[in-house]
Structures are given as structure tokens and as C-alpha cells.
Short mmCIF file of C-alpha atoms in Angstrom, two decimals:
data_model
loop_
_atom_site.label_atom_id
_atom_site.label_comp_id
_atom_site.label_asym_id
_atom_site.label_seq_id
_atom_site.Cartn_x
_atom_site.Cartn_y
_atom_site.Cartn_z
CA MET A 1 0.88 55.51 -61.67
CA ALA A 2 0.45 59.18 -60.74
CA GLU A 3 -2.74 61.14 -60.25
CA GLN A 4 -3.98 63.20 -63.19
CA ALA A 5 -1.46 65.92 -63.96
CA GLN A 6 -3.89 68.80 -63.50
CA LEU A 7 -4.56 67.75 -59.90
CA LEU A 8 -0.92 67.81 -58.93
CA ARG A 9 0.82 70.72 -57.26
CA PRO A 10 4.36 71.57 -58.36
CA THR A 11 6.82 69.56 -56.26
CA ASP A 12 8.70 71.96 -53.97
CA ASP A 13 11.21 71.51 -51.14
CA GLU A 14 8.45 71.43 -48.54
CA ALA A 15 6.81 68.49 -50.32
CA ARG A 16 10.16 66.73 -50.64
CA GLU A 17 10.88 67.12 -46.94
CA LEU A 18 7.42 65.90 -45.99
CA ALA A 19 7.84 62.89 -48.28
CA ARG A 20 11.23 61.99 -46.79
CA SER A 21 9.95 62.45 -43.24
CA LEU A 22 7.01 60.13 -43.87
CA ILE A 23 9.17 57.41 -45.40
CA ARG A 24 12.20 57.68 -43.12
CA GLY A 25 10.12 58.18 -39.99
CA ALA A 26 7.85 55.13 -40.42
CA ARG A 27 8.33 52.23 -37.99
CA TYR A 28 6.16 50.11 -40.29
CA MET A 29 4.42 50.47 -43.60
CA SER A 30 1.85 48.68 -45.71
CA LEU A 31 3.65 46.65 -48.35
CA ALA A 32 1.89 45.65 -51.58
CA VAL A 33 3.34 42.89 -53.75
CA LEU A 34 2.02 40.80 -56.64
CA ASP A 35 0.77 37.39 -55.54
CA PRO A 36 2.55 34.88 -57.81
CA ALA A 37 -0.25 32.30 -57.75
CA THR A 38 -3.19 34.58 -58.58
CA GLY A 39 -1.84 37.91 -59.82
CA PHE A 40 -3.77 39.74 -57.11
CA PRO A 41 -2.09 42.70 -55.46
CA SER A 42 -1.45 41.57 -51.88
CA VAL A 43 -1.06 44.07 -49.05
CA SER A 44 0.40 43.27 -45.63
CA ARG A 45 2.26 45.05 -42.84
CA ALA A 46 6.03 45.12 -42.51
CA LEU A 47 8.46 46.71 -40.08
CA THR A 48 10.73 49.11 -41.93
CA ALA A 49 14.13 50.70 -41.54
CA ILE A 50 16.04 53.00 -43.88
CA ASP A 51 19.42 52.40 -45.48
CA LEU A 52 22.06 55.16 -45.42
CA ASP A 53 20.98 56.39 -48.85
CA GLY A 54 17.31 56.62 -47.85
CA VAL A 55 16.12 53.36 -49.42
CA PRO A 56 13.44 51.62 -47.28
CA VAL A 57 14.37 48.18 -45.98
CA VAL A 58 12.24 45.24 -44.85
CA LEU A 59 13.21 42.01 -43.08
CA VAL A 60 11.05 39.14 -44.28
CA SER A 61 10.74 35.40 -43.83
CA ALA A 62 10.96 33.20 -46.92
CA LEU A 63 7.79 31.52 -45.64
CA SER A 64 5.70 34.68 -45.80
CA GLY A 65 3.36 35.65 -48.62
CA HIS A 66 5.11 38.96 -49.31
CA THR A 67 8.51 37.31 -49.77
CA LYS A 68 7.09 34.92 -52.36
CA GLY A 69 5.71 37.94 -54.18
CA LEU A 70 8.99 39.90 -54.05
CA LYS A 71 11.00 36.88 -55.23
CA ASP A 72 8.74 36.34 -58.20
CA ASP A 73 8.33 39.99 -59.27
CA SER A 74 10.35 42.87 -57.86
CA ARG A 75 7.58 45.44 -58.42
CA CYS A 76 6.02 46.55 -55.15
CA SER A 77 4.73 49.62 -53.33
CA LEU A 78 4.81 50.99 -49.79
CA LEU A 79 2.33 53.20 -47.96
CA ALA A 80 3.79 55.37 -45.19
CA GLY A 81 2.14 57.93 -42.92
CA GLU A 82 -0.26 56.89 -40.17
CA PRO A 83 -3.41 58.88 -39.41
CA GLY A 84 -3.65 60.57 -36.01
CA LYS A 85 -6.85 62.06 -34.65
CA GLY A 86 -9.64 63.32 -36.88
CA ASP A 87 -10.35 62.45 -40.49
CA PRO A 88 -7.82 59.82 -41.66
CA LEU A 89 -7.77 61.38 -45.13
CA ALA A 90 -6.66 64.75 -43.73
CA HIS A 91 -3.36 63.17 -42.65
CA ALA A 92 -0.35 63.10 -44.95
CA ARG A 93 0.62 59.77 -46.51
CA ILE A 94 2.77 58.63 -49.39
CA THR A 95 2.65 55.75 -51.84
CA VAL A 96 6.14 54.76 -52.97
CA PHE A 97 6.56 52.51 -56.00
CA CYS A 98 9.71 50.43 -55.56
CA GLU A 99 11.87 47.76 -57.15
CA ALA A 100 12.82 45.15 -54.55
CA GLU A 101 16.49 44.10 -54.30
CA LEU A 102 17.31 40.95 -52.32
CA VAL A 103 20.29 41.47 -50.00
CA SER A 104 22.60 38.47 -49.91
CA ARG A 105 23.17 37.06 -46.44
CA ASP A 106 26.97 37.13 -46.71
CA SER A 107 27.27 40.68 -48.03
CA ALA A 108 28.51 43.83 -46.32
CA ALA A 109 25.09 45.31 -47.06
CA HIS A 110 23.49 42.59 -44.92
CA GLN A 111 25.70 43.49 -41.96
CA ARG A 112 24.99 47.20 -42.38
CA LEU A 113 21.24 46.68 -42.64
CA ARG A 114 21.21 44.21 -39.75
CA ALA A 115 22.81 46.83 -37.49
CA ARG A 116 20.46 49.58 -38.68
CA PHE A 117 17.33 47.45 -38.48
CA LEU A 118 18.06 46.30 -34.94
CA ARG A 119 18.70 49.87 -33.84
CA ARG A 120 15.08 50.62 -34.62
CA HIS A 121 13.51 47.25 -33.91
CA SER A 122 15.36 45.66 -31.03
CA LYS A 123 12.87 42.78 -30.74
CA ALA A 124 13.82 41.64 -34.24
CA GLN A 125 16.96 40.29 -32.52
CA LEU A 126 14.83 37.21 -31.81
CA TYR A 127 14.53 36.23 -35.48
CA VAL A 128 16.94 38.29 -37.59
CA ASP A 129 19.44 35.41 -37.74
CA PHE A 130 16.93 32.66 -38.51
CA PRO A 131 18.04 31.05 -41.79
CA ASP A 132 14.83 31.91 -43.67
CA PHE A 133 15.02 35.67 -43.01
CA ARG A 134 16.42 38.13 -45.55
CA PHE A 135 16.61 41.86 -46.02
CA TYR A 136 15.19 43.48 -49.11
CA ARG A 137 16.04 47.02 -50.15
CA LEU A 138 12.95 48.53 -51.77
CA ALA A 139 14.44 51.10 -54.13
CA PRO A 140 11.99 53.94 -54.91
CA VAL A 141 11.10 54.46 -58.56
CA GLN A 142 8.50 57.15 -58.09
CA ALA A 143 6.06 58.26 -55.44
CA SER A 144 2.69 59.89 -54.95
CA LEU A 145 2.44 62.16 -51.90
CA ASN A 146 -0.93 63.14 -50.52
CA GLY A 147 -0.47 65.92 -47.98
CA GLY A 148 -4.20 66.10 -47.19
CA PHE A 149 -7.20 67.20 -49.27
CA GLY A 150 -6.16 68.88 -52.52
CA ARG A 151 -2.45 68.57 -51.77
CA ALA A 152 -1.13 65.91 -54.15
CA TYR A 153 2.43 65.78 -55.48
CA ALA A 154 4.40 63.45 -57.74
CA LEU A 155 7.99 62.69 -56.72
CA GLY A 156 10.87 60.87 -58.36
CA ALA A 157 13.60 58.67 -56.91
CA GLU A 158 15.96 61.68 -56.91
CA ASP A 159 13.70 63.44 -54.38
CA LEU A 160 13.85 60.55 -51.93
CA VAL A 161 17.20 58.79 -52.25
CA PHE A 162 20.71 60.28 -52.13
CA PRO A 163 23.98 58.58 -53.02
CA LEU A 164 26.37 58.52 -50.08
CA ALA A 165 29.31 60.97 -50.03
CA ALA A 166 31.33 59.81 -47.00
CA ASP A 167 32.28 56.20 -46.55
CA GLU A 168 29.91 53.76 -44.96
CA SER A 169 32.11 52.73 -42.08
CA ALA A 170 32.31 56.32 -40.84
CA TRP A 171 28.51 56.38 -40.65
CA LEU A 172 28.44 53.04 -38.84
CA LYS A 173 30.96 54.42 -36.35
CA ILE A 174 28.93 57.51 -35.58
CA GLN A 175 25.77 55.42 -35.36
CA ASN A 176 27.46 53.38 -32.61
CA GLU A 177 28.77 56.44 -30.83
CA LEU A 178 25.33 58.00 -30.73
CA VAL A 179 23.92 55.05 -28.74
CA GLU A 180 25.71 56.29 -25.63
CA LYS A 181 24.73 59.91 -26.03
CA THR A 182 21.48 59.88 -24.09
CA SER A 183 21.96 63.28 -22.48
CA GLU A 184 22.61 64.78 -25.94
CA ALA A 185 19.45 63.01 -27.15
CA ALA A 186 17.50 64.56 -24.28
CA ARG A 187 18.82 68.04 -25.07
CA PHE A 188 18.20 67.65 -28.80
CA ALA A 189 14.63 66.47 -28.12
CA GLN A 190 14.11 69.52 -25.94
CA ARG A 191 15.31 71.78 -28.77
CA LEU A 192 12.71 70.16 -31.01
CA GLY A 193 10.01 70.71 -28.38
CA LEU A 194 9.48 66.99 -27.82
CA GLY A 195 9.30 67.00 -24.03
CA ASP A 196 11.00 64.78 -21.48
CA LYS A 197 10.55 61.17 -22.51
CA ASN A 198 13.76 59.17 -22.08
CA TRP A 199 14.84 59.78 -25.65
CA ARG A 200 17.67 57.96 -27.36
CA PHE A 201 19.07 58.40 -30.86
CA GLY A 202 18.01 55.86 -33.47
CA LEU A 203 19.10 55.71 -37.11
CA VAL A 204 21.23 58.47 -38.56
CA ASP A 205 21.98 59.26 -42.20
CA PRO A 206 22.93 62.36 -44.21
CA ALA A 207 19.30 63.50 -44.41
CA GLY A 208 18.26 63.21 -40.76
CA ILE A 209 18.13 61.33 -37.48
CA ASP A 210 15.62 59.34 -35.37
CA LEU A 211 14.71 60.07 -31.79
CA ILE A 212 13.23 57.00 -30.13
CA SER A 213 11.40 56.59 -26.84
CA GLY A 214 9.74 53.22 -26.31
CA ASP A 215 7.27 52.81 -29.19
CA VAL A 216 7.57 56.40 -30.31
CA LEU A 217 9.80 57.22 -33.26
CA VAL A 218 10.30 60.84 -34.29
CA ARG A 219 12.26 61.45 -37.44
CA HIS A 220 14.02 64.81 -37.74
CA GLU A 221 15.11 65.93 -41.21
CA PHE A 222 18.23 68.12 -41.10
CA GLN A 223 17.84 71.65 -42.49
CA HIS A 224 20.26 70.67 -45.23
CA ARG A 225 22.11 67.49 -46.11
CA LEU A 226 25.09 66.64 -43.93
CA ASP A 227 27.61 64.80 -46.04
CA LEU A 228 30.02 64.00 -43.23
CA PRO A 229 29.24 62.12 -40.02
CA GLU A 230 31.12 64.73 -37.94
CA ASP A 231 28.71 67.38 -39.23
CA VAL A 232 25.94 65.42 -37.52
CA ILE A 233 27.64 65.68 -34.11
CA HIS A 234 28.06 69.40 -34.66
CA TYR A 235 24.42 69.79 -35.73
CA ILE A 236 23.13 67.88 -32.73
CA CYS A 237 25.34 69.58 -30.15
CA LYS A 238 25.27 73.14 -31.48
CA MET B 1 -2.16 33.60 -51.87
CA ALA B 2 -2.11 31.97 -48.44
CA GLU B 3 0.85 31.28 -46.18
CA GLN B 4 2.36 27.81 -46.36
CA ALA B 5 -0.16 25.28 -45.13
CA GLN B 6 1.98 23.90 -42.32
CA LEU B 7 2.17 27.33 -40.71
CA LEU B 8 -1.57 27.79 -40.56
CA ARG B 9 -3.71 27.04 -37.56
CA PRO B 10 -7.11 25.43 -38.12
CA THR B 11 -9.71 28.16 -38.65
CA ASP B 12 -12.04 28.20 -35.64
CA ASP B 13 -14.88 30.47 -34.51
CA GLU B 14 -12.53 32.66 -32.51
CA ALA B 15 -10.45 33.34 -35.63
CA ARG B 16 -13.60 34.04 -37.66
CA GLU B 17 -14.86 36.52 -35.09
CA LEU B 18 -11.49 38.26 -34.90
CA ALA B 19 -11.38 38.47 -38.71
CA ARG B 20 -14.87 39.96 -38.91
CA SER B 21 -14.15 42.44 -36.10
CA LEU B 22 -11.01 43.66 -37.84
CA ILE B 23 -12.74 44.14 -41.18
CA ARG B 24 -16.06 45.48 -39.94
CA GLY B 25 -14.49 47.66 -37.27
CA ALA B 26 -12.01 49.46 -39.53
CA ARG B 27 -12.63 53.17 -40.24
CA TYR B 28 -10.03 52.96 -42.97
CA MET B 29 -7.85 50.32 -44.61
CA SER B 30 -4.89 50.07 -46.93
CA LEU B 31 -6.18 49.28 -50.42
CA ALA B 32 -3.92 47.63 -52.99
CA VAL B 33 -4.87 47.70 -56.67
CA LEU B 34 -3.01 46.97 -59.91
CA ASP B 35 -1.73 50.11 -61.59
CA PRO B 36 -3.00 49.91 -65.19
CA ALA B 37 -0.07 51.84 -66.69
CA THR B 38 2.79 49.90 -65.11
CA GLY B 39 1.41 46.71 -63.58
CA PHE B 40 2.84 47.68 -60.19
CA PRO B 41 0.76 46.88 -57.14
CA SER B 42 -0.32 50.29 -55.79
CA VAL B 43 -1.26 50.76 -52.13
CA SER B 44 -3.14 53.77 -50.77
CA ARG B 45 -5.47 54.60 -47.89
CA ALA B 46 -9.25 54.54 -48.16
CA LEU B 47 -12.10 55.18 -45.74
CA THR B 48 -14.25 52.07 -45.43
CA ALA B 49 -17.76 51.12 -44.46
CA ILE B 50 -19.46 47.72 -44.52
CA ASP B 51 -22.53 46.69 -46.47
CA LEU B 52 -25.34 44.76 -44.73
CA ASP B 53 -23.88 41.42 -45.86
CA GLY B 54 -20.41 42.28 -44.51
CA VAL B 55 -18.79 43.31 -47.80
CA PRO B 56 -16.33 46.23 -47.36
CA VAL B 57 -17.21 49.39 -49.24
CA VAL B 58 -15.07 52.30 -50.45
CA LEU B 59 -16.07 55.68 -51.87
CA VAL B 60 -13.59 56.78 -54.52
CA SER B 61 -13.10 59.59 -57.01
CA ALA B 62 -12.75 58.69 -60.69
CA LEU B 63 -9.69 60.96 -60.70
CA SER B 64 -7.80 58.91 -58.12
CA GLY B 65 -5.17 56.29 -58.86
CA HIS B 66 -6.99 53.51 -57.04
CA THR B 67 -10.18 54.01 -59.06
CA LYS B 68 -8.26 53.71 -62.32
CA GLY B 69 -6.85 50.45 -61.01
CA LEU B 70 -10.21 49.05 -59.90
CA LYS B 71 -11.85 50.00 -63.21
CA ASP B 72 -9.16 48.26 -65.21
CA ASP B 73 -8.82 45.10 -63.08
CA SER B 74 -11.22 44.14 -60.31
CA ARG B 75 -8.56 42.24 -58.34
CA CYS B 76 -7.54 44.08 -55.17
CA SER B 77 -6.74 43.54 -51.51
CA LEU B 78 -7.39 45.29 -48.22
CA LEU B 79 -5.35 45.40 -45.03
CA ALA B 80 -7.33 45.98 -41.83
CA GLY B 81 -6.20 46.13 -38.20
CA GLU B 82 -4.13 49.04 -36.88
CA PRO B 83 -1.26 48.52 -34.44
CA GLY B 84 -1.60 50.00 -30.98
CA LYS B 85 1.26 50.25 -28.51
CA GLY B 86 4.24 47.92 -28.59
CA ASP B 87 5.51 45.81 -31.47
CA PRO B 88 3.35 46.49 -34.56
CA LEU B 89 3.69 42.83 -35.61
CA ALA B 90 2.18 41.64 -32.32
CA HIS B 91 -1.13 43.26 -33.30
CA ALA B 92 -3.77 41.38 -35.26
CA ARG B 93 -4.29 42.31 -38.89
CA ILE B 94 -5.92 40.74 -41.92
CA THR B 95 -5.28 40.79 -45.65
CA VAL B 96 -8.51 40.34 -47.60
CA PHE B 97 -8.35 39.52 -51.31
CA CYS B 98 -11.39 40.99 -53.03
CA GLU B 99 -13.13 41.40 -56.36
CA ALA B 100 -14.28 45.00 -56.81
CA GLU B 101 -17.86 45.63 -57.95
CA LEU B 102 -18.74 49.14 -59.17
CA VAL B 103 -22.06 50.36 -57.73
CA SER B 104 -24.16 52.23 -60.26
CA ARG B 105 -25.11 55.73 -59.18
CA ASP B 106 -28.83 55.26 -59.85
CA SER B 107 -29.18 51.91 -58.04
CA ALA B 108 -30.84 51.08 -54.74
CA ALA B 109 -27.46 49.77 -53.61
CA HIS B 110 -25.98 53.26 -54.07
CA GLN B 111 -28.66 54.76 -51.82
CA ARG B 112 -28.14 52.07 -49.18
CA LEU B 113 -24.36 52.46 -49.22
CA ARG B 114 -24.59 56.25 -49.23
CA ALA B 115 -26.65 56.15 -46.02
CA ARG B 116 -24.34 53.61 -44.39
CA PHE B 117 -21.12 55.34 -45.42
CA LEU B 118 -22.26 58.73 -44.11
CA ARG B 119 -23.30 57.18 -40.81
CA ARG B 120 -19.66 56.34 -40.24
CA HIS B 121 -17.98 59.17 -42.09
CA SER B 122 -20.12 62.27 -41.70
CA LYS B 123 -17.52 64.52 -43.35
CA ALA B 124 -17.90 62.56 -46.60
CA GLN B 125 -21.15 64.54 -46.96
CA LEU B 126 -18.95 67.23 -48.51
CA TYR B 127 -18.07 65.13 -51.57
CA VAL B 128 -20.28 62.02 -51.70
CA ASP B 129 -22.56 63.63 -54.31
CA PHE B 130 -19.77 64.99 -56.54
CA PRO B 131 -20.32 63.50 -60.01
CA ASP B 132 -16.94 61.72 -60.11
CA PHE B 133 -17.46 59.76 -56.87
CA ARG B 134 -18.64 56.17 -56.85
CA PHE B 135 -19.00 53.35 -54.36
CA TYR B 136 -17.26 50.04 -54.92
CA ARG B 137 -18.19 46.87 -53.04
CA LEU B 138 -15.00 44.88 -52.49
CA ALA B 139 -16.32 41.33 -52.28
CA PRO B 140 -13.97 39.05 -50.29
CA VAL B 141 -12.61 36.00 -52.12
CA GLN B 142 -10.27 34.77 -49.41
CA ALA B 143 -8.30 36.20 -46.53
CA SER B 144 -5.16 35.73 -44.51
CA LEU B 145 -5.49 36.55 -40.81
CA ASN B 146 -2.43 37.18 -38.70
CA GLY B 147 -3.43 37.26 -35.05
CA GLY B 148 0.14 37.97 -33.88
CA PHE B 149 3.32 35.89 -33.94
CA GLY B 150 2.64 32.27 -34.92
CA ARG B 151 -1.10 32.81 -35.19
CA ALA B 152 -1.90 32.66 -38.91
CA TYR B 153 -5.21 31.50 -40.37
CA ALA B 154 -6.70 31.17 -43.85
CA LEU B 155 -10.33 32.20 -44.28
CA GLY B 156 -12.83 31.98 -47.11
CA ALA B 157 -15.59 34.34 -48.23
CA GLU B 158 -18.11 32.24 -46.29
CA ASP B 159 -16.33 33.12 -43.04
CA LEU B 160 -16.66 36.84 -43.66
CA VAL B 161 -19.82 37.54 -45.65
CA PHE B 162 -23.40 36.43 -44.96
CA PRO B 163 -26.40 36.66 -47.26
CA LEU B 164 -29.16 38.77 -45.75
CA ALA B 165 -32.24 37.02 -44.26
CA ALA B 166 -34.61 39.95 -43.49
CA ASP B 167 -35.37 42.58 -46.06
CA GLU B 168 -33.07 45.53 -46.57
CA SER B 169 -35.58 48.24 -45.81
CA ALA B 170 -36.19 46.82 -42.34
CA TRP B 171 -32.45 47.16 -41.64
CA LEU B 172 -32.42 50.70 -42.98
CA LYS B 173 -35.34 51.55 -40.71
CA ILE B 174 -33.65 50.22 -37.59
CA GLN B 175 -30.42 51.95 -38.57
CA ASN B 176 -32.31 55.24 -38.59
CA GLU B 177 -34.09 54.50 -35.31
CA LEU B 178 -30.81 53.78 -33.59
CA VAL B 179 -29.49 57.30 -34.34
CA GLU B 180 -31.78 58.71 -31.67
CA LYS B 181 -31.00 56.11 -29.06
CA THR B 182 -28.06 57.79 -27.39
CA SER B 183 -28.98 56.76 -23.85
CA GLU B 184 -29.24 53.13 -25.04
CA ALA B 185 -25.84 53.57 -26.69
CA ALA B 186 -24.40 54.86 -23.40
CA ARG B 187 -25.86 51.89 -21.47
CA PHE B 188 -24.67 49.38 -24.08
CA ALA B 189 -21.16 50.89 -24.04
CA GLN B 190 -21.14 50.57 -20.26
CA ARG B 191 -22.11 46.88 -20.54
CA LEU B 192 -19.09 46.41 -22.83
CA GLY B 193 -16.85 48.22 -20.35
CA LEU B 194 -16.14 51.10 -22.73
CA GLY B 195 -16.52 53.97 -20.25
CA ASP B 196 -18.42 57.23 -20.52
CA LYS B 197 -17.59 58.85 -23.86
CA ASN B 198 -20.69 60.28 -25.53
CA TRP B 199 -21.28 57.11 -27.51
CA ARG B 200 -23.71 56.82 -30.40
CA PHE B 201 -24.63 53.81 -32.50
CA GLY B 202 -23.04 53.58 -35.95
CA LEU B 203 -23.61 50.86 -38.53
CA VAL B 204 -25.69 47.82 -37.69
CA ASP B 205 -25.98 44.52 -39.53
CA PRO B 206 -26.85 40.91 -38.62
CA ALA B 207 -23.31 40.25 -37.37
CA GLY B 208 -22.75 43.27 -35.12
CA ILE B 209 -22.97 46.97 -34.40
CA ASP B 210 -20.65 50.01 -34.18
CA LEU B 211 -20.31 52.31 -31.22
CA ILE B 212 -18.87 55.67 -32.26
CA SER B 213 -17.51 58.52 -30.19
CA GLY B 214 -15.74 61.23 -32.16
CA ASP B 215 -12.87 59.50 -33.98
CA VAL B 216 -13.24 56.29 -32.03
CA LEU B 217 -15.06 53.37 -33.62
CA VAL B 218 -15.64 50.19 -31.62
CA ARG B 219 -17.17 47.29 -33.46
CA HIS B 220 -19.10 44.75 -31.37
CA GLU B 221 -19.75 41.34 -32.90
CA PHE B 222 -23.01 39.80 -31.63
CA GLN B 223 -22.66 36.47 -29.80
CA HIS B 224 -24.60 34.88 -32.63
CA ARG B 225 -26.08 36.19 -35.86
CA LEU B 226 -29.29 38.19 -35.52
CA ASP B 227 -31.38 37.63 -38.61
CA LEU B 228 -34.09 40.14 -37.75
CA PRO B 229 -33.63 43.82 -36.98
CA GLU B 230 -35.96 43.60 -33.95
CA ASP B 231 -33.59 41.05 -32.44
CA VAL B 232 -30.95 43.77 -32.43
CA ILE B 233 -33.13 46.07 -30.30
CA HIS B 234 -33.71 43.20 -27.89
CA TYR B 235 -29.99 42.38 -27.79
CA ILE B 236 -29.01 45.96 -27.11
CA CYS B 237 -31.66 46.67 -24.49
CA LYS B 238 -31.67 43.35 -22.64
#
């Protein structure tokens, strides 16, 4: 699964932060599943969000090829990190090997993920409640980070996913409160040097927060983990 | 492998042209292979070029994860078509299921692909001749085109790949001649409404031609197939 050991650099905090930024900051990723009919690996594009613990989430139709794959075999992988200008291989990207977990429609997890997904992808409102659509959590097993030529790292689930300390509802509450805070979003964006762009806050979790402006999503990783939602308000407004 | 039949539109010439443009115009694609150690589908990013017959080509190191996958099991898939502004799922993309064919280092095919690959990716000059690098032709078996919401099509190899009528060396010759023709490239780009951007010609084959300016690659599909290289000159200069 990983590159040859001698090519890998030791995994340090910088690599971990880059890995989390790539995964948590992606609006969409390439999703590879096993095609049940032929055994071929099948790669397609999926919109992504991130659960509170950092697990990537997709919303898929039962009619689509990738859902049939995930239903039949939970093994899958995601590719995050889009190239900008210049050589595409000079840009950081990460392959994350995951086990897919179907989220039952009548579960609390479904409600939580529905709210988080729509925060990022408001147009998904059009189809999120269609009866054939389901969320899958794609739980990372291990990952291969390529930070550009000669910068390869192997990561484990523990580098990417954190169990939640505070209770979920407190995070949902702060998520909702942050919607209104557009002037705080503007100030925070300015602190990050992002310029004046009509920013709003997107998803928030203990590891970081989204700033969103139209199609642009910027993920900011906190300098250290914030276990309590009120710490996020303090961090943003300090 | 395909979407459910009732969701598919009948495959017409417009869909075929869109499919070919996406594949032949991609500077890079997501490549999914089967990981030999774990059986997981593994997706990573690869620079791509196109052989004369339309078969996608990758240049990979024996040390990389995707090469180990391709060596062990030739089944793979490619995702082409990058999202621009707006909803990523509104942008056309195509999943192409392929059988990988290793190109021997001392073959004529290697020389042909080396010349074509470097025409698109000049920085690959730095590593193309390293002993662990090889070309693979990823021969399409079938494909699933998604032209945006509700616009799904199934395609076969015959829609994407054409056997070559004229001889290879004639195509290599015209490829080399076109390098010099920068004023013709500028005029042709203007005809296509592409604006003034220091265009040069990239790859050419019976189905179409690249225009390249820095990082920008625009693939133009000819109105009909041009079986002879001299027809290309006529088409471009008319």
C-alpha cells in the first residue's frame, strides 16, 4: 500500500498538518471503489465533507456506480489535493485508504452529516432528501502523502482522525452560531492574509475551520487541537 | 461497470467528441489501480499523454505504488475532466476502464511515446531516462461519461480509440514540423477564439491537436478524422 520504505521521509507534525489540510480542505475528491461486476478499480468524482472527528464523508445515490462498489466491498481510496499552476506533480496530494461505513437514514449521524454537508455544499439541498441518497463515512485506514518531488510520507489513521472530546450537540450549536458571524469571518480571513472576498465560516471541528467564499474553500488548521467549542470562538476572535 | 441502463442517454457523436476531448485534452488524470498487498483500490495522480491511436499513456517509476499495482494486475481506471468554477458535479468528467500494457524500453513504441510525452511535459526530460521509469499504454475497455447532472453515457473502446491509417513515421515527422510553426499556432488559436497567449502546437493525431501555452493545454478535436498527416497541415492553415 505504501511506497518503498527507503523513499519515505519520517512523518513529522508538518506532514500531519499538510495531510489534514488536504483532506479536510477538499470540496471534492477522486473516489476509487471496486467494481462488483468486473473487479476493476473504478474512479469517479465525489463532493466531500468532513465529520467532526475528521472522517471524510460522501453523499451518494444508490443508482451510481460508486455506491454499488461501496455496498459490495467497503475498501476504497480517496485522492485529495488539486494542482494549481505549474507542474501538477509538484503540488501536494494525498491518497487515503478507507473503509466505507454506510450511515443509516434514521440515525443521529445522518442528521449531523446532513447539516455539515449542506454547510459546504448548499446546492446538495436539491437532492439530499431523495430516497436513494445516503451518506457514507470513509474511515481512514492509512494514507500516502506526496508533498511534491521526493517528499513522500506514510500516515496512519491516528494522524488524520481524532475522537471527539466535547459532546456533539455543543459542536452543532457553535456551527450554527458561526453562520451569522460574517464580520468575524471577514476579520479572521484578513488575519490569514486572504483578502476581502465576502467570506463566511463553513465547517468547524476540533482541528480547524473552513472559510468559504463562493466556490473557494480555504481550510485553516488550528495551531493546536481545540477540544471545546468555546475555545474556537476565542481562537477566532482573539 | 456502467450506470443503470435506464439512466443512460443514447451515445451520440456529441457525447463521443466530448469523451475524446476530455481524455485527449487532460494533462493529468486520477489513476486507480489494485493494490497488490491489500486488494484496496488505490487512486493517485499521473501525468498523461495520448498515443497516436488515442490510447492514454502514463510514465511511471517502478518504485511507485501505482506501478506495483499495474504490474500485478492490468485492470485500472482513469478519471479525466477537471472542474472549473461552480459546482464540481456540473462539470463533465469521464471514467475510463483500461487494461494496462507495459511498453518495453527497447521498443519503437517507447521511442514514439517518449517523443510524444515530452512534447506535452517538457519537465519529464529530467527523469524519463532514469532506469526505473517505464511507459504504460492504458488501453480503454469501456467508459462512463458524465456530462453534468442527468447526462450519463456509456461508451466502448471503439468510441475512443482508432487504428492508425497512415504510417507512424509520417505522424512523427509532422509532429516535429509543427514545433516550429508558432505563427500558424497563433492564427489557429485565434480561429478557435482562444486569444493571444504565445500558443504552440502540442500533440497531433488523426482525431485532433493540442494547443499549449505554459500550463494551459487546449485540445481541439477535428471536425472529422484526418487519416493523413498532410491533411492536418491543410486543416490548420485553411
